[in-house]
Amino acid sequence: MSARFAGRREDPRLLKGEGRYTADWNFPGQLYGAFLRSDRAHAELRSINVQGARTASGVVAVFTGADVQHFKTPPPQLKAAGRGGEPLKVPERAILARDRVRYVGQEIAMVVATSPAAAQDALELIEIEYFDRVAVVDGAEALEPGAPQLHESVPGNLAFDYDYGDEAAAAAAITKAAHVTRLTLASTRVSGNPMEPKACVALYHPAEDAYDVYASSQGMSLMVPNLAAITGTPAERIRLHAQDVGGGFGVRSQAYPEYCALMHAAKTLGKPVKWVGSRFEAIVSDHHGRAAQLSGELALERDGRFIGLRLDWICNSGAYLSQAGPIINTVNPASHAINVYRIPALYGRHRLVLTNTTPITAYRGAGRPNVSYLLERLVDEAARETGIDRIELRRRNFIAQEAFPYKTPAGSTYDSGNPAGYLDDALEHADWAGFERRRAESERRAKLRGIGCAVFVEPSGGSAGGPEQAAIKFGESGNPALYVLSGPSGQGHETVFSELVAREFGIPTESVEFHASDPHGPRLAGVGTIGSRSVMAHGSASVATARAVVKKGLDLAAKELEVAPADVEFRDGRYTVKGTDVSISFQEVARRYHRELDSIEGVPGPMSYPGGAHVAEVEIDRDTGVIDIVSYVAVDDCGRVMNHVLLEGQTFGGIVQGIGQVLMEHCVYDENGQLLTGSFMDYAMPRPDMLHGAKLYEHCVPSPTNLLGAKGAGEAGTTGAIPTLANAVIDALRSLGIDRLDFPYSPARIWQAISASRAANPEAPARGPRLSPR
């Protein structure tokens, strides 16, 4: 990827401490909120005594579930029907718990005081009488007969039973197959952990009966409808502000209960109310990611050709359903369930189960990494079991480049791609052929060495059924102001969207004023920043709007040049009379006719399928279990690239988050539903020194689905990294007879696996059968 880059427009103010995050907003006379959270996973609330807290120094008010019982549970985003036409069962979720708590960290009461310390101290004075119930934290156990029931409205804890494909065809393929590889994996529960913890400031304006809400967001078109549905306030009376956002990753896409409680307090007390959560509150109550048991059966002919695939997922959804959770564990994975392979018979069943844990939502990849993890591990296991080389097995089954657009057995259509080309590039850049020499060198140092690859495709983009709009307005200076509904949280939107518009106008990028999800901007249709859609959707809408502006400018320039519009052409920022050197600049036209150039244009919500191939090489210390990633190569197809350096940043960040899940990240609950990993002392996070020298390459096949030819980029790194690193680690351990191991691959877990293997096979040779590197 190119290293030439002028720098991100956002960086100077952020590096100088001039960014403005939620905690940086303060208003005259504001009060401060603090939340009492459940310290048990499942219990009835027999009584709540808040009298001591109400009379505490500095306390202005205490709110409980009775005060906000008129608030509603928002309708689900998922509209698809399940097996037999059954709808999704959405349990009621109170903003503050009333009769029962169902997970550790659930909000029970809110204290509002004149200082954060006074509010926090008063929480200790609230007395609650609990009646404990038995908790269930595992998804499969929650489905068993006699398991504790969380909600009367969701019998058997089964919120949704979703299937796709052809059940009979997949069963027939498995029955007649020469070989069937079966595998069950745990995609471990993780915490999104944005740098900026949850925070919110709410202001109420009685004259307008309207709110200003300051909270980190991935786009106001995602969160405002949530706030409106819960509080009953018309959406046009809620102005959501998110000037700078310290990380999103999917967990900042919907309204949390705390935000709604703060809105109620602001209206009731007539003053702004602010709350800034702690890191513990972020880990315990931010919606989590993954948490699925993934089972798959891959049917093969004798020659290794794939003929059938049957999938069974048990998705732990937590105690309540988040807005995105049901979609990312059903529709998302179904659309690319076969990954990059020709598999004629497919059937998948995904069950969404309620447990006494924090709710699950989209987390970088939003269900797609589970698909690539399961499929690429199945392919490696099939290669081991059949004796077919793992690279050759993939090549025999790839969807050919000329077969695109390719309709899958689930009904989705891959727009473009080249799986074989991705893999060829990755193998060459990783020097796959030279691995045995490197492995032998590691063995001389008593180290285990493994190499793994993964090839993947994933859905990106999509819409809520309508267009994606952008607006461009001009002031007297003639400089354009661009408005989009994106919700940037570090991706570089201010840079790339301004570049796209400036390129169309032929003007300096710094002259473009950028507004993302501006509540004071023009009313736009569209969706925020989710599903790796921003460049495809907001970028295409920006360019379409800029081109509409240029077209309007032709008439105005012709008027200034005293010729017919047909005699004027636009190129390199100037309107020129054809065949002459008589011209006028775009900026001059904009200064003279600024209001007449204002435009709003939309594009259909685009969908595309980015893909790629990654190769990782690891070295493992036999005595400590420590894994060193000695090489990582990523070849990604993100369609036509708008900004190479921003793409590199997105890809690298996604890879690191994938590595985090594989090696260390894990939200752990005990059998009573107590979260054991509620701080960074217990919840391990990826570090910069984990991955050095990663090599990132592009193999781009433009998408025909959008104006720019772009594909999603923000999550592909994670989707590729998880199966790639898993295959590499298993490859290193296979010489010890270890073929399957669940995440996280921490030093302790690796050491235990090696020790158990040694104890079970004391006479075993140092090396055993392993997959051929070619």
PDB file of N, CA and C in Angstrom, residues 382-413:
ATOM      1  N   ALA A 382     -10.725 -30.883   7.285  1.00  0.00           N
ATOM      2  CA  ALA A 382     -11.016 -31.800   6.189  1.00  0.00           C
ATOM      3  C   ALA A 382      -9.736 -32.195   5.460  1.00  0.00           C
ATOM      4  N   ALA A 383      -8.827 -31.236   5.293  1.00  0.00           N
ATOM      5  CA  ALA A 383      -7.539 -31.540   4.666  1.00  0.00           C
ATOM      6  C   ALA A 383      -6.758 -32.542   5.507  1.00  0.00           C
ATOM      7  N   ARG A 384      -6.743 -32.337   6.818  1.00  0.00           N
ATOM      8  CA  ARG A 384      -6.030 -33.265   7.703  1.00  0.00           C
ATOM      9  C   ARG A 384      -6.632 -34.662   7.631  1.00  0.00           C
ATOM     10  N   GLU A 385      -7.954 -34.729   7.674  1.00  0.00           N
ATOM     11  CA  GLU A 385      -8.621 -36.034   7.722  1.00  0.00           C
ATOM     12  C   GLU A 385      -8.545 -36.789   6.395  1.00  0.00           C
ATOM     13  N   THR A 386      -8.564 -36.080   5.266  1.00  0.00           N
ATOM     14  CA  THR A 386      -8.547 -36.741   3.959  1.00  0.00           C
ATOM     15  C   THR A 386      -7.146 -36.900   3.392  1.00  0.00           C
ATOM     16  N   GLY A 387      -6.192 -36.175   3.943  1.00  0.00           N
ATOM     17  CA  GLY A 387      -4.837 -36.233   3.418  1.00  0.00           C
ATOM     18  C   GLY A 387      -4.616 -35.374   2.193  1.00  0.00           C
ATOM     19  N   ILE A 388      -5.600 -34.557   1.828  1.00  0.00           N
ATOM     20  CA  ILE A 388      -5.450 -33.640   0.697  1.00  0.00           C
ATOM     21  C   ILE A 388      -4.778 -32.366   1.194  1.00  0.00           C
ATOM     22  N   ASP A 389      -3.826 -31.875   0.438  1.00  0.00           N
ATOM     23  CA  ASP A 389      -3.142 -30.638   0.820  1.00  0.00           C
ATOM     24  C   ASP A 389      -4.159 -29.518   1.033  1.00  0.00           C
ATOM     25  N   ARG A 390      -3.963 -28.736   2.088  1.00  0.00           N
ATOM     26  CA  ARG A 390      -4.970 -27.728   2.462  1.00  0.00           C
ATOM     27  C   ARG A 390      -5.099 -26.605   1.441  1.00  0.00           C
ATOM     28  N   ILE A 391      -4.006 -26.274   0.753  1.00  0.00           N
ATOM     29  CA  ILE A 391      -4.091 -25.259  -0.298  1.00  0.00           C
ATOM     30  C   ILE A 391      -4.795 -25.838  -1.517  1.00  0.00           C
ATOM     31  N   GLU A 392      -4.432 -27.053  -1.887  1.00  0.00           N
ATOM     32  CA  GLU A 392      -5.069 -27.696  -3.032  1.00  0.00           C
ATOM     33  C   GLU A 392      -6.557 -27.911  -2.789  1.00  0.00           C
ATOM     34  N   LEU A 393      -6.933 -28.274  -1.581  1.00  0.00           N
ATOM     35  CA  LEU A 393      -8.350 -28.483  -1.272  1.00  0.00           C
ATOM     36  C   LEU A 393      -9.137 -27.194  -1.464  1.00  0.00           C
ATOM     37  N   ARG A 394      -8.578 -26.097  -1.053  1.00  0.00           N
ATOM     38  CA  ARG A 394      -9.246 -24.813  -1.261  1.00  0.00           C
ATOM     39  C   ARG A 394      -9.372 -24.503  -2.751  1.00  0.00           C
ATOM     40  N   ARG A 395      -8.289 -24.690  -3.486  1.00  0.00           N
ATOM     41  CA  ARG A 395      -8.308 -24.358  -4.908  1.00  0.00           C
ATOM     42  C   ARG A 395      -9.343 -25.185  -5.675  1.00  0.00           C
ATOM     43  N   ARG A 396      -9.515 -26.428  -5.284  1.00  0.00           N
ATOM     44  CA  ARG A 396     -10.489 -27.276  -5.978  1.00  0.00           C
ATOM     45  C   ARG A 396     -11.922 -26.787  -5.787  1.00  0.00           C
ATOM     46  N   ASN A 397     -12.145 -25.986  -4.740  1.00  0.00           N
ATOM     47  CA  ASN A 397     -13.520 -25.636  -4.389  1.00  0.00           C
ATOM     48  C   ASN A 397     -13.848 -24.146  -4.469  1.00  0.00           C
ATOM     49  N   PHE A 398     -12.867 -23.322  -4.835  1.00  0.00           N
ATOM     50  CA  PHE A 398     -13.119 -21.889  -4.923  1.00  0.00           C
ATOM     51  C   PHE A 398     -14.210 -21.566  -5.951  1.00  0.00           C
ATOM     52  N   ILE A 399     -14.957 -20.508  -5.664  1.00  0.00           N
ATOM     53  CA  ILE A 399     -15.797 -19.892  -6.679  1.00  0.00           C
ATOM     54  C   ILE A 399     -14.860 -19.186  -7.646  1.00  0.00           C
ATOM     55  N   ALA A 400     -14.959 -19.505  -8.945  1.00  0.00           N
ATOM     56  CA  ALA A 400     -14.061 -18.922  -9.934  1.00  0.00           C
ATOM     57  C   ALA A 400     -14.388 -17.451 -10.157  1.00  0.00           C
ATOM     58  N   GLN A 401     -13.382 -16.674 -10.510  1.00  0.00           N
ATOM     59  CA  GLN A 401     -13.595 -15.249 -10.719  1.00  0.00           C
ATOM     60  C   GLN A 401     -14.640 -14.997 -11.800  1.00  0.00           C
ATOM     61  N   GLU A 402     -14.646 -15.825 -12.845  1.00  0.00           N
ATOM     62  CA  GLU A 402     -15.595 -15.612 -13.928  1.00  0.00           C
ATOM     63  C   GLU A 402     -17.030 -15.990 -13.541  1.00  0.00           C
ATOM     64  N   ALA A 403     -17.201 -16.631 -12.370  1.00  0.00           N
ATOM     65  CA  ALA A 403     -18.550 -17.007 -11.922  1.00  0.00           C
ATOM     66  C   ALA A 403     -19.269 -15.867 -11.208  1.00  0.00           C
ATOM     67  N   PHE A 404     -18.550 -14.771 -10.933  1.00  0.00           N
ATOM     68  CA  PHE A 404     -19.173 -13.620 -10.279  1.00  0.00           C
ATOM     69  C   PHE A 404     -19.913 -12.780 -11.306  1.00  0.00           C
ATOM     70  N   PRO A 405     -21.045 -12.168 -10.965  1.00  0.00           N
ATOM     71  CA  PRO A 405     -21.760 -12.262  -9.684  1.00  0.00           C
ATOM     72  C   PRO A 405     -22.283 -13.676  -9.441  1.00  0.00           C
ATOM     73  N   TYR A 406     -22.149 -14.125  -8.186  1.00  0.00           N
ATOM     74  CA  TYR A 406     -22.426 -15.513  -7.831  1.00  0.00           C
ATOM     75  C   TYR A 406     -23.575 -15.589  -6.833  1.00  0.00           C
ATOM     76  N   LYS A 407     -24.611 -16.332  -7.194  1.00  0.00           N
ATOM     77  CA  LYS A 407     -25.753 -16.489  -6.300  1.00  0.00           C
ATOM     78  C   LYS A 407     -25.527 -17.689  -5.401  1.00  0.00           C
ATOM     79  N   THR A 408     -25.603 -17.471  -4.091  1.00  0.00           N
ATOM     80  CA  THR A 408     -25.346 -18.528  -3.119  1.00  0.00           C
ATOM     81  C   THR A 408     -26.612 -19.343  -2.858  1.00  0.00           C
ATOM     82  N   PRO A 409     -26.480 -20.523  -2.265  1.00  0.00           N
ATOM     83  CA  PRO A 409     -27.665 -21.316  -1.937  1.00  0.00           C
ATOM     84  C   PRO A 409     -28.600 -20.638  -0.936  1.00  0.00           C
ATOM     85  N   ALA A 410     -28.108 -19.619  -0.234  1.00  0.00           N
ATOM     86  CA  ALA A 410     -28.959 -18.890   0.711  1.00  0.00           C
ATOM     87  C   ALA A 410     -29.734 -17.769   0.032  1.00  0.00           C
ATOM     88  N   GLY A 411     -29.452 -17.517  -1.249  1.00  0.00           N
ATOM     89  CA  GLY A 411     -30.177 -16.498  -1.989  1.00  0.00           C
ATOM     90  C   GLY A 411     -29.460 -15.182  -2.145  1.00  0.00           C
ATOM     91  N   SER A 412     -28.342 -14.982  -1.463  1.00  0.00           N
ATOM     92  CA  SER A 412     -27.570 -13.745  -1.612  1.00  0.00           C
ATOM     93  C   SER A 412     -26.726 -13.815  -2.883  1.00  0.00           C
ATOM     94  N   THR A 413     -26.244 -12.662  -3.329  1.00  0.00           N
ATOM     95  CA  THR A 413     -25.420 -12.611  -4.542  1.00  0.00           C
ATOM     96  C   THR A 413     -24.118 -11.887  -4.253  1.00  0.00           C
TER      97      THR A 413
END
